[in-house]
Amino acid sequence: DKQHFRHFMLKEIHEQPETVELWLSKHLPIHAPIDSPIVLPYDASFYESIEQIQILACGTSRHAGMVGAYLLEQFAGIRTSVFFASEFRYAPPPLSPHTLTIGVTQSGETADTLAALSMEHQRRSVLDNNDFASFQLGITNSSESSLALQVPNILDIGAGIEVGVAATKTFLGQLLAFYGLAISFAARRKSRSQEEINALCEELRSIPKQLKDLVKEHNQLAESLAHRFADTEDVIFLGRGINYPIALEGALKLKEISYIHAEGYPAGEMKHGPIALLDQRVPVISIATEGIVFEKVLSNAQEAKARDASLIGICPQTVETQIFDSLLPIPKVSEWISPLLTVIPMQLLSYYIAAQRGLDVDQPRNLAKSVTVE
Ligand code: F6R
């Protein structure tokens, strides 16, 4: 039931504050022990023995995995790599000891992700050295999926049924699973101070309220901004650091439902090629959140502006961000938590651009909700 929403996608975007609330009530209870603030079903030895993590996924789930890898490496200090499951299947890296493999698939049915996980399990199990034992974890929205049958440890994101083909609330749910893992690893391995861990937990607790306001505000902003894309043929999305995967996700959302050509780039790569594409017909949507790469992203945006591109900023409203022609403002939060907010304007803008073109947003051409073939 779409309730009063025109499409399931719009309804599911609006459900995201609730997705976070539910997740927090289950995994970040107020009275949790200080050394393990996140409730996950693993014991201390799990967190201590792992030396490396590899994440396998496709599409939007891989973008969640990239944010996850940033958190696991930069917040929790564990070497982490992300792979396209379809590439990993045929070109896996050399085996490394004490490695956790995480498969991320909201449907739990994506053929390439399932096959990559099973191939990895197989090649580890033929070695008789315990260091190389297959340790796998599945992040999914379906505890009854093929993934759940195949992988013994499942983190169910509990986002509820998602009908729209374009993943929205399940992406947010996957991000939350990675926040949970990164905080747990950091707390158990003491790779972050108690204050830093508490600060991140507190920020997570404030997200549902911020998301509620943001979805409401951006619903209107995105709807009016979308009119400007009526004749647009190409869009560039820029981000850096923890928000680089959100730029990729913005581009994927836009292309899959509006059929507009879109590319996501790490902002620093612009000058190595894509800048040649820019002129006044190409909007550049740039995520500029405060943090270690803030100034850099602004100067990358300035370079785009010098090529007459029209600049849209997903950023806090400050003196520095006046360089943008249009703003999709987001509240000031720590860089760690920012992807949970910056993704909202991306989803809403793609939605309204596609809806205003009269397209079938929930059932885009050539796409299916689960890709069960290779
Ligand atoms: C994009 C989208 C796809 C899926 C991809 C993986 O909105 O929905 O890119 O993310 O097909 O699907 P799952 O997560 O089910 O493995």
mmCIF file of C-alpha atoms and ligand atoms in Angstrom:
data_model
loop_
_atom_site.group_PDB
_atom_site.id
_atom_site.type_symbol
_atom_site.label_atom_id
_atom_site.label_comp_id
_atom_site.label_asym_id
_atom_site.label_seq_id
_atom_site.Cartn_x
_atom_site.Cartn_y
_atom_site.Cartn_z
ATOM 1 C CA ASP A 1 0.000 0.000 0.000
ATOM 2 C CA LYS A 2 1.485 3.318 -1.093
ATOM 3 C CA GLN A 3 -0.652 5.259 1.403
ATOM 4 C CA HIS A 4 -0.809 8.865 0.177
ATOM 5 C CA PHE A 5 2.493 8.637 -1.718
ATOM 6 C CA ARG A 6 2.579 8.614 -5.501
ATOM 7 C CA HIS A 7 5.234 5.904 -5.639
ATOM 8 C CA PHE A 8 6.647 3.281 -3.311
ATOM 9 C CA MET A 9 10.073 4.841 -3.678
ATOM 10 C CA LEU A 10 8.854 8.118 -2.182
ATOM 11 C CA LYS A 11 7.130 6.258 0.642
ATOM 12 C CA GLU A 12 10.258 4.249 1.346
ATOM 13 C CA ILE A 13 12.412 7.394 1.400
ATOM 14 C CA HIS A 14 10.021 8.790 4.018
ATOM 15 C CA GLU A 15 10.230 5.604 6.078
ATOM 16 C CA GLN A 16 13.933 6.021 6.734
ATOM 17 C CA PRO A 17 13.720 7.810 10.109
ATOM 18 C CA GLU A 18 11.740 4.802 11.285
ATOM 19 C CA THR A 19 14.305 2.379 9.831
ATOM 20 C CA VAL A 20 16.951 4.054 11.983
ATOM 21 C CA GLU A 21 14.736 4.197 15.071
ATOM 22 C CA LEU A 22 14.034 0.493 14.861
ATOM 23 C CA TRP A 23 17.657 -0.369 14.329
ATOM 24 C CA LEU A 24 18.778 1.787 17.242
ATOM 25 C CA SER A 25 16.232 0.286 19.619
ATOM 26 C CA LYS A 26 17.525 -3.168 18.768
ATOM 27 C CA HIS A 27 21.259 -2.606 18.464
ATOM 28 C CA LEU A 28 22.132 0.499 20.476
ATOM 29 C CA PRO A 29 20.198 0.191 23.723
ATOM 30 C CA ILE A 30 20.665 3.002 26.256
ATOM 31 C CA HIS A 31 21.995 0.729 29.014
ATOM 32 C CA ALA A 32 24.424 -1.363 26.973
ATOM 33 C CA PRO A 33 27.820 -2.100 28.574
ATOM 34 C CA ILE A 34 30.391 0.571 27.893
ATOM 35 C CA ASP A 35 32.893 -1.758 26.179
ATOM 36 C CA SER A 36 30.218 -3.153 23.861
ATOM 37 C CA PRO A 37 27.641 -0.446 23.194
ATOM 38 C CA ILE A 38 26.335 -2.247 20.125
ATOM 39 C CA VAL A 39 24.368 -5.453 20.498
ATOM 40 C CA LEU A 40 25.542 -8.001 17.940
ATOM 41 C CA PRO A 41 25.680 -11.766 18.363
ATOM 42 C CA TYR A 42 29.474 -12.178 18.380
ATOM 43 C CA ASP A 43 31.832 -12.791 21.275
ATOM 44 C CA ALA A 44 35.033 -10.961 22.145
ATOM 45 C CA SER A 45 37.280 -13.472 20.348
ATOM 46 C CA PHE A 46 35.562 -12.650 17.061
ATOM 47 C CA TYR A 47 36.555 -8.986 17.325
ATOM 48 C CA GLU A 48 40.086 -9.749 18.508
ATOM 49 C CA SER A 49 41.093 -12.427 16.005
ATOM 50 C CA ILE A 50 40.186 -10.729 12.745
ATOM 51 C CA GLU A 51 43.011 -9.024 10.883
ATOM 52 C CA GLN A 52 41.359 -8.115 7.617
ATOM 53 C CA ILE A 53 37.904 -7.722 6.151
ATOM 54 C CA GLN A 54 36.720 -8.161 2.580
ATOM 55 C CA ILE A 55 33.312 -6.949 1.494
ATOM 56 C CA LEU A 56 31.542 -8.450 -1.541
ATOM 57 C CA ALA A 57 28.447 -6.860 -3.068
ATOM 58 C CA CYS A 58 26.787 -5.420 -6.184
ATOM 59 C CA GLY A 59 25.209 -2.065 -7.047
ATOM 60 C CA THR A 60 23.880 0.025 -4.195
ATOM 61 C CA SER A 61 24.916 -2.628 -1.671
ATOM 62 C CA ARG A 62 28.499 -2.194 -2.781
ATOM 63 C CA HIS A 63 28.232 1.538 -2.119
ATOM 64 C CA ALA A 64 27.071 0.751 1.421
ATOM 65 C CA GLY A 65 30.070 -1.569 1.645
ATOM 66 C CA MET A 66 32.376 1.282 0.612
ATOM 67 C CA VAL A 67 31.072 3.520 3.405
ATOM 68 C CA GLY A 68 31.471 0.474 5.658
ATOM 69 C CA ALA A 69 35.072 0.006 4.580
ATOM 70 C CA TYR A 70 35.809 3.664 5.327
ATOM 71 C CA LEU A 71 34.382 3.263 8.833
ATOM 72 C CA LEU A 72 36.103 -0.072 9.476
ATOM 73 C CA GLU A 73 39.473 1.262 8.344
ATOM 74 C CA GLN A 74 39.418 4.877 9.482
ATOM 75 C CA PHE A 75 37.337 4.536 12.648
ATOM 76 C CA ALA A 76 38.121 0.984 13.761
ATOM 77 C CA GLY A 77 41.576 0.587 12.197
ATOM 78 C CA ILE A 78 41.042 -2.712 10.347
ATOM 79 C CA ARG A 79 42.326 -3.183 6.835
ATOM 80 C CA THR A 80 39.236 -3.590 4.631
ATOM 81 C CA SER A 81 38.708 -4.066 0.894
ATOM 82 C CA VAL A 82 35.531 -3.859 -1.152
ATOM 83 C CA PHE A 83 34.914 -5.900 -4.291
ATOM 84 C CA PHE A 84 32.307 -6.101 -7.000
ATOM 85 C CA ALA A 85 31.044 -9.627 -6.317
ATOM 86 C CA SER A 86 30.992 -10.299 -10.068
ATOM 87 C CA GLU A 87 34.698 -9.459 -10.346
ATOM 88 C CA PHE A 88 35.740 -11.235 -7.157
ATOM 89 C CA ARG A 89 34.284 -14.519 -8.437
ATOM 90 C CA TYR A 90 36.796 -14.745 -11.261
ATOM 91 C CA ALA A 91 39.743 -12.771 -9.856
ATOM 92 C CA PRO A 92 39.895 -13.095 -6.079
ATOM 93 C CA PRO A 93 42.925 -11.697 -4.261
ATOM 94 C CA PRO A 94 45.497 -14.112 -2.829
ATOM 95 C CA LEU A 95 44.246 -15.684 0.401
ATOM 96 C CA SER A 96 45.090 -13.808 3.566
ATOM 97 C CA PRO A 97 44.887 -15.253 7.112
ATOM 98 C CA HIS A 98 42.251 -14.313 9.737
ATOM 99 C CA THR A 99 39.988 -12.682 7.191
ATOM 100 C CA LEU A 100 36.319 -11.924 7.655
ATOM 101 C CA THR A 101 34.280 -11.956 4.447
ATOM 102 C CA ILE A 102 31.110 -9.871 4.485
ATOM 103 C CA GLY A 103 28.476 -10.332 1.786
ATOM 104 C CA VAL A 104 26.065 -7.417 1.481
ATOM 105 C CA THR A 105 22.798 -8.024 -0.358
ATOM 106 C CA GLN A 106 19.473 -6.570 0.685
ATOM 107 C CA SER A 107 17.473 -9.223 -1.179
ATOM 108 C CA GLY A 108 19.826 -12.007 -0.157
ATOM 109 C CA GLU A 109 19.283 -13.413 -3.663
ATOM 110 C CA THR A 110 21.850 -11.694 -5.889
ATOM 111 C CA ALA A 111 23.485 -14.495 -7.851
ATOM 112 C CA ASP A 112 26.941 -12.942 -8.132
ATOM 113 C CA THR A 113 27.146 -12.140 -4.416
ATOM 114 C CA LEU A 114 25.999 -15.625 -3.385
ATOM 115 C CA ALA A 115 28.417 -17.285 -5.818
ATOM 116 C CA ALA A 116 31.352 -15.105 -4.731
ATOM 117 C CA LEU A 117 30.705 -15.998 -1.083
ATOM 118 C CA SER A 118 30.440 -19.671 -1.846
ATOM 119 C CA MET A 119 33.585 -19.663 -3.985
ATOM 120 C CA GLU A 120 35.452 -17.939 -1.142
ATOM 121 C CA HIS A 121 34.163 -20.444 1.402
ATOM 122 C CA GLN A 122 35.245 -23.277 -0.850
ATOM 123 C CA ARG A 123 38.784 -22.057 -1.518
ATOM 124 C CA ARG A 124 39.383 -21.437 2.182
ATOM 125 C CA SER A 125 37.971 -24.759 3.326
ATOM 126 C CA VAL A 126 40.352 -26.831 1.194
ATOM 127 C CA LEU A 127 43.289 -25.369 3.134
ATOM 128 C CA ASP A 128 43.878 -27.222 6.365
ATOM 129 C CA ASN A 129 45.387 -24.229 8.150
ATOM 130 C CA ASN A 130 42.983 -22.796 10.706
ATOM 131 C CA ASP A 131 44.227 -19.243 10.114
ATOM 132 C CA PHE A 132 42.524 -19.356 6.750
ATOM 133 C CA ALA A 133 39.214 -20.723 8.005
ATOM 134 C CA SER A 134 36.210 -19.291 6.250
ATOM 135 C CA PHE A 135 34.539 -16.693 8.413
ATOM 136 C CA GLN A 136 31.538 -15.167 6.695
ATOM 137 C CA LEU A 137 28.903 -12.667 7.641
ATOM 138 C CA GLY A 138 25.861 -11.686 5.572
ATOM 139 C CA ILE A 139 24.159 -8.286 5.763
ATOM 140 C CA THR A 140 20.643 -8.545 4.369
ATOM 141 C CA ASN A 141 17.063 -7.371 4.640
ATOM 142 C CA SER A 142 15.715 -10.886 4.307
ATOM 143 C CA SER A 143 16.425 -13.445 7.004
ATOM 144 C CA GLU A 144 14.668 -16.034 4.874
ATOM 145 C CA SER A 145 16.751 -15.518 1.762
ATOM 146 C CA SER A 146 19.185 -17.863 0.021
ATOM 147 C CA LEU A 147 21.969 -15.845 1.667
ATOM 148 C CA ALA A 148 20.597 -16.721 5.103
ATOM 149 C CA LEU A 149 20.638 -20.412 4.172
ATOM 150 C CA GLN A 150 24.165 -20.197 2.840
ATOM 151 C CA VAL A 151 25.933 -18.017 5.427
ATOM 152 C CA PRO A 152 25.663 -18.968 9.111
ATOM 153 C CA ASN A 153 25.997 -15.432 10.542
ATOM 154 C CA ILE A 154 23.376 -12.970 9.363
ATOM 155 C CA LEU A 155 22.922 -9.331 10.289
ATOM 156 C CA ASP A 156 19.307 -8.585 9.418
ATOM 157 C CA ILE A 157 18.879 -4.860 8.787
ATOM 158 C CA GLY A 158 15.123 -5.152 9.478
ATOM 159 C CA ALA A 159 14.118 -2.331 7.122
ATOM 160 C CA GLY A 160 10.812 -3.975 6.188
ATOM 161 C CA ILE A 161 9.676 -4.769 2.654
ATOM 162 C CA GLU A 162 11.080 -2.481 -0.024
ATOM 163 C CA VAL A 163 8.928 -2.478 -3.156
ATOM 164 C CA GLY A 164 10.620 0.201 -5.263
ATOM 165 C CA VAL A 165 13.348 -1.311 -7.442
ATOM 166 C CA ALA A 166 15.684 1.531 -6.464
ATOM 167 C CA ALA A 167 17.112 0.698 -3.044
ATOM 168 C CA THR A 168 16.634 3.505 -0.495
ATOM 169 C CA LYS A 169 15.763 2.453 3.042
ATOM 170 C CA THR A 170 17.656 -0.821 2.657
ATOM 171 C CA PHE A 171 20.772 1.185 1.736
ATOM 172 C CA LEU A 172 20.380 3.172 4.939
ATOM 173 C CA GLY A 173 19.863 -0.071 6.849
ATOM 174 C CA GLN A 174 23.071 -1.493 5.399
ATOM 175 C CA LEU A 175 24.940 1.640 6.437
ATOM 176 C CA LEU A 176 23.653 1.173 9.986
ATOM 177 C CA ALA A 177 24.912 -2.405 10.058
ATOM 178 C CA PHE A 178 28.377 -1.095 9.210
ATOM 179 C CA TYR A 179 28.198 1.634 11.872
ATOM 180 C CA GLY A 180 27.359 -1.144 14.327
ATOM 181 C CA LEU A 181 30.269 -3.303 13.222
ATOM 182 C CA ALA A 182 32.777 -0.440 13.152
ATOM 183 C CA ILE A 183 31.783 0.736 16.639
ATOM 184 C CA SER A 184 31.925 -2.820 17.979
ATOM 185 C CA PHE A 185 35.373 -3.441 16.500
ATOM 186 C CA ALA A 186 36.661 -0.093 17.776
ATOM 187 C CA ALA A 187 35.253 -0.699 21.268
ATOM 188 C CA ARG A 188 36.533 -4.276 21.598
ATOM 189 C CA ARG A 189 39.947 -3.606 20.115
ATOM 190 C CA LYS A 190 40.256 -0.236 21.840
ATOM 191 C CA SER A 191 41.299 1.382 18.599
ATOM 192 C CA ARG A 192 39.289 4.485 19.590
ATOM 193 C CA SER A 193 38.916 6.200 22.936
ATOM 194 C CA GLN A 194 35.760 5.735 24.972
ATOM 195 C CA GLU A 195 34.893 9.396 24.325
ATOM 196 C CA GLU A 196 35.126 8.976 20.565
ATOM 197 C CA ILE A 197 32.974 5.863 20.701
ATOM 198 C CA ASN A 198 30.391 7.524 22.939
ATOM 199 C CA ALA A 199 30.326 10.577 20.677
ATOM 200 C CA LEU A 200 29.570 8.451 17.619
ATOM 201 C CA CYS A 201 26.872 6.497 19.508
ATOM 202 C CA GLU A 202 25.285 9.773 20.635
ATOM 203 C CA GLU A 203 25.294 11.108 17.099
ATOM 204 C CA LEU A 204 23.629 7.923 15.878
ATOM 205 C CA ARG A 205 20.915 8.406 18.485
ATOM 206 C CA SER A 206 20.234 11.900 17.157
ATOM 207 C CA ILE A 207 19.822 10.716 13.556
ATOM 208 C CA PRO A 208 16.098 9.792 13.517
ATOM 209 C CA LYS A 209 15.052 13.313 14.524
ATOM 210 C CA GLN A 210 17.466 14.940 12.070
ATOM 211 C CA LEU A 211 16.332 12.611 9.294
ATOM 212 C CA LYS A 212 12.683 13.429 9.914
ATOM 213 C CA ASP A 213 13.343 17.156 9.477
ATOM 214 C CA LEU A 214 15.652 16.578 6.545
ATOM 215 C CA VAL A 215 13.253 14.385 4.577
ATOM 216 C CA LYS A 216 10.495 16.942 5.053
ATOM 217 C CA GLU A 217 12.608 19.931 4.076
ATOM 218 C CA HIS A 218 14.324 18.246 1.134
ATOM 219 C CA ASN A 219 11.138 16.803 -0.235
ATOM 220 C CA GLN A 220 10.140 20.344 -1.154
ATOM 221 C CA LEU A 221 13.600 21.555 -2.119
ATOM 222 C CA ALA A 222 14.235 18.586 -4.404
ATOM 223 C CA GLU A 223 10.841 18.885 -6.031
ATOM 224 C CA SER A 224 11.450 22.483 -7.050
ATOM 225 C CA LEU A 225 15.086 21.944 -8.029
ATOM 226 C CA ALA A 226 14.143 18.950 -10.211
ATOM 227 C CA HIS A 227 12.387 21.224 -12.749
ATOM 228 C CA ARG A 228 15.784 22.515 -13.786
ATOM 229 C CA PHE A 229 16.743 19.039 -14.986
ATOM 230 C CA ALA A 230 13.971 18.811 -17.591
ATOM 231 C CA ASP A 231 16.446 18.885 -20.494
ATOM 232 C CA THR A 232 19.556 17.686 -18.714
ATOM 233 C CA GLU A 233 21.474 14.874 -20.365
ATOM 234 C CA ASP A 234 24.503 14.448 -18.125
ATOM 235 C CA VAL A 235 25.150 15.017 -14.432
ATOM 236 C CA ILE A 236 28.383 14.730 -12.463
ATOM 237 C CA PHE A 237 28.338 13.838 -8.770
ATOM 238 C CA LEU A 238 31.371 14.636 -6.651
ATOM 239 C CA GLY A 239 32.312 13.574 -3.139
ATOM 240 C CA ARG A 240 35.414 12.671 -1.212
ATOM 241 C CA GLY A 241 36.346 10.434 1.675
ATOM 242 C CA ILE A 242 33.366 8.907 3.420
ATOM 243 C CA ASN A 243 31.028 10.714 1.019
ATOM 244 C CA TYR A 244 32.647 9.480 -2.180
ATOM 245 C CA PRO A 245 30.418 6.355 -2.135
ATOM 246 C CA ILE A 246 27.410 8.654 -1.659
ATOM 247 C CA ALA A 247 28.377 10.470 -4.885
ATOM 248 C CA LEU A 248 28.446 7.059 -6.613
ATOM 249 C CA GLU A 249 25.079 6.232 -5.100
ATOM 250 C CA GLY A 250 23.618 9.577 -6.239
ATOM 251 C CA ALA A 251 24.749 8.839 -9.800
ATOM 252 C CA LEU A 252 23.398 5.281 -9.717
ATOM 253 C CA LYS A 253 20.004 6.365 -8.371
ATOM 254 C CA LEU A 254 19.678 9.058 -11.020
ATOM 255 C CA LYS A 255 20.653 6.852 -13.956
ATOM 256 C CA GLU A 256 18.532 3.877 -12.967
ATOM 257 C CA ILE A 257 15.236 5.729 -12.552
ATOM 258 C CA SER A 258 15.560 8.836 -14.770
ATOM 259 C CA TYR A 259 17.777 7.327 -17.521
ATOM 260 C CA ILE A 260 19.973 10.439 -17.402
ATOM 261 C CA HIS A 261 23.659 9.766 -17.861
ATOM 262 C CA ALA A 262 25.344 10.368 -14.511
ATOM 263 C CA GLU A 263 28.800 9.737 -13.139
ATOM 264 C CA GLY A 264 30.073 9.765 -9.602
ATOM 265 C CA TYR A 265 33.671 10.771 -9.065
ATOM 266 C CA PRO A 266 35.993 11.379 -6.153
ATOM 267 C CA ALA A 267 36.277 15.170 -6.452
ATOM 268 C CA GLY A 268 40.076 15.149 -6.651
ATOM 269 C CA GLU A 269 39.939 13.044 -9.831
ATOM 270 C CA MET A 270 38.019 15.679 -11.808
ATOM 271 C CA LYS A 271 41.085 17.271 -13.238
ATOM 272 C CA HIS A 272 42.357 13.929 -14.532
ATOM 273 C CA GLY A 273 39.787 13.684 -17.288
ATOM 274 C CA PRO A 274 36.127 14.284 -16.469
ATOM 275 C CA ILE A 275 36.590 18.056 -16.235
ATOM 276 C CA ALA A 276 36.669 18.002 -20.059
ATOM 277 C CA LEU A 277 32.956 17.145 -20.009
ATOM 278 C CA LEU A 278 31.923 20.282 -18.201
ATOM 279 C CA ASP A 279 30.044 23.217 -19.663
ATOM 280 C CA GLN A 280 26.892 25.123 -18.773
ATOM 281 C CA ARG A 281 24.692 22.164 -19.703
ATOM 282 C CA VAL A 282 26.226 19.807 -17.120
ATOM 283 C CA PRO A 283 25.115 20.229 -13.515
ATOM 284 C CA VAL A 284 27.691 19.238 -10.906
ATOM 285 C CA ILE A 285 26.306 18.000 -7.608
ATOM 286 C CA SER A 286 28.942 18.152 -4.952
ATOM 287 C CA ILE A 287 28.868 16.810 -1.390
ATOM 288 C CA ALA A 288 30.876 19.096 0.858
ATOM 289 C CA THR A 289 30.568 18.183 4.516
ATOM 290 C CA GLU A 290 32.826 19.629 7.158
ATOM 291 C CA GLY A 291 35.824 17.472 7.924
ATOM 292 C CA ILE A 292 39.285 16.704 6.627
ATOM 293 C CA VAL A 293 38.411 17.137 2.948
ATOM 294 C CA PHE A 294 36.002 20.087 3.222
ATOM 295 C CA GLU A 295 38.358 22.743 1.798
ATOM 296 C CA LYS A 296 39.502 20.348 -0.910
ATOM 297 C CA VAL A 297 35.978 19.617 -2.099
ATOM 298 C CA LEU A 298 35.209 23.333 -2.194
ATOM 299 C CA SER A 299 38.250 24.029 -4.306
ATOM 300 C CA ASN A 300 37.314 21.136 -6.643
ATOM 301 C CA ALA A 301 33.837 22.688 -6.931
ATOM 302 C CA GLN A 302 35.427 26.033 -7.746
ATOM 303 C CA GLU A 303 37.288 24.385 -10.639
ATOM 304 C CA ALA A 304 33.982 23.102 -11.997
ATOM 305 C CA LYS A 305 32.424 26.555 -11.641
ATOM 306 C CA ALA A 306 35.242 28.062 -13.658
ATOM 307 C CA ARG A 307 34.055 25.788 -16.529
ATOM 308 C CA ASP A 308 30.531 27.288 -16.333
ATOM 309 C CA ALA A 309 28.983 24.161 -14.818
ATOM 310 C CA SER A 310 26.000 24.867 -12.608
ATOM 311 C CA LEU A 311 26.935 23.876 -9.090
ATOM 312 C CA ILE A 312 24.644 22.262 -6.563
ATOM 313 C CA GLY A 313 26.032 21.775 -3.076
ATOM 314 C CA ILE A 314 24.928 19.186 -0.547
ATOM 315 C CA CYS A 315 26.519 20.860 2.418
ATOM 316 C CA PRO A 316 25.959 22.944 5.521
ATOM 317 C CA GLN A 317 24.919 26.546 4.958
ATOM 318 C CA THR A 318 28.067 28.556 5.713
ATOM 319 C CA VAL A 319 30.020 31.459 4.252
ATOM 320 C CA GLU A 320 32.291 29.055 2.380
ATOM 321 C CA THR A 321 29.438 27.204 0.721
ATOM 322 C CA GLN A 322 28.127 30.371 -0.933
ATOM 323 C CA ILE A 323 30.114 29.348 -4.021
ATOM 324 C CA PHE A 324 27.302 26.938 -4.916
ATOM 325 C CA ASP A 325 24.557 28.151 -7.259
ATOM 326 C CA SER A 326 21.994 26.099 -5.336
ATOM 327 C CA LEU A 327 22.168 24.553 -1.911
ATOM 328 C CA LEU A 328 20.644 21.387 -0.562
ATOM 329 C CA PRO A 329 21.564 22.190 3.023
ATOM 330 C CA ILE A 330 22.315 19.541 5.602
ATOM 331 C CA PRO A 331 22.892 20.107 9.313
ATOM 332 C CA LYS A 332 26.420 20.299 10.686
ATOM 333 C CA VAL A 333 27.345 16.846 11.927
ATOM 334 C CA SER A 334 30.600 14.948 12.267
ATOM 335 C CA GLU A 335 32.058 13.587 9.076
ATOM 336 C CA TRP A 336 31.607 10.016 10.387
ATOM 337 C CA ILE A 337 27.863 10.293 10.499
ATOM 338 C CA SER A 338 27.337 12.506 7.445
ATOM 339 C CA PRO A 339 26.512 9.781 4.841
ATOM 340 C CA LEU A 340 23.295 8.997 6.723
ATOM 341 C CA LEU A 341 22.170 12.537 5.900
ATOM 342 C CA THR A 342 23.825 13.371 2.575
ATOM 343 C CA VAL A 343 22.139 10.429 0.864
ATOM 344 C CA ILE A 344 18.658 11.903 1.476
ATOM 345 C CA PRO A 345 18.864 14.819 -0.992
ATOM 346 C CA MET A 346 20.404 12.406 -3.526
ATOM 347 C CA GLN A 347 17.425 10.048 -3.278
ATOM 348 C CA LEU A 348 14.812 12.799 -3.373
ATOM 349 C CA LEU A 349 16.375 14.670 -6.260
ATOM 350 C CA SER A 350 16.571 11.518 -8.419
ATOM 351 C CA TYR A 351 13.037 10.656 -7.451
ATOM 352 C CA TYR A 352 11.581 14.025 -8.470
ATOM 353 C CA ILE A 353 13.620 14.268 -11.668
ATOM 354 C CA ALA A 354 12.298 10.852 -12.760
ATOM 355 C CA ALA A 355 8.735 11.497 -11.555
ATOM 356 C CA GLN A 356 8.577 14.838 -13.400
ATOM 357 C CA ARG A 357 9.652 13.039 -16.572
ATOM 358 C CA GLY A 358 6.620 10.832 -16.097
ATOM 359 C CA LEU A 359 8.680 7.666 -15.717
ATOM 360 C CA ASP A 360 7.748 4.479 -13.930
ATOM 361 C CA VAL A 361 9.891 5.174 -10.889
ATOM 362 C CA ASP A 362 9.123 1.945 -9.039
ATOM 363 C CA GLN A 363 9.684 -0.300 -12.057
ATOM 364 C CA PRO A 364 12.464 1.217 -14.170
ATOM 365 C CA ARG A 365 13.048 -0.350 -17.569
ATOM 366 C CA ASN A 366 15.405 -3.328 -17.794
ATOM 367 C CA LEU A 367 15.745 -3.668 -14.007
ATOM 368 C CA ALA A 368 14.461 -6.180 -11.462
ATOM 369 C CA LYS A 369 14.428 -6.040 -7.679
ATOM 370 C CA SER A 370 16.538 -9.199 -7.367
ATOM 371 C CA VAL A 371 19.131 -10.148 -9.928
ATOM 372 C CA THR A 372 19.186 -13.914 -9.683
ATOM 373 C CA VAL A 373 21.187 -14.547 -12.843
ATOM 374 C CA GLU A 374 24.893 -13.988 -13.338
HETATM 375 C C1 F6R B 1 20.053 0.078 -7.029
HETATM 376 C C2 F6R B 1 19.788 -1.322 -6.827
HETATM 377 C C3 F6R B 1 20.764 -2.343 -7.303
HETATM 378 C C4 F6R B 1 21.011 -3.348 -6.191
HETATM 379 C C5 F6R B 1 21.880 -4.509 -6.664
HETATM 380 C C6 F6R B 1 22.183 -5.474 -5.538
HETATM 381 O O1 F6R B 1 19.068 0.879 -6.485
HETATM 382 O O2 F6R B 1 18.789 -1.635 -6.217
HETATM 383 O O3 F6R B 1 21.966 -1.769 -7.700
HETATM 384 O O4 F6R B 1 21.617 -2.700 -5.126
HETATM 385 O O5 F6R B 1 21.219 -5.199 -7.694
HETATM 386 O O6 F6R B 1 21.018 -5.972 -4.960
HETATM 387 P P1 F6R B 1 21.051 -6.700 -3.577
HETATM 388 O O7 F6R B 1 21.347 -5.726 -2.518
HETATM 389 O O8 F6R B 1 19.697 -7.325 -3.434
HETATM 390 O O9 F6R B 1 22.131 -7.736 -3.664
#
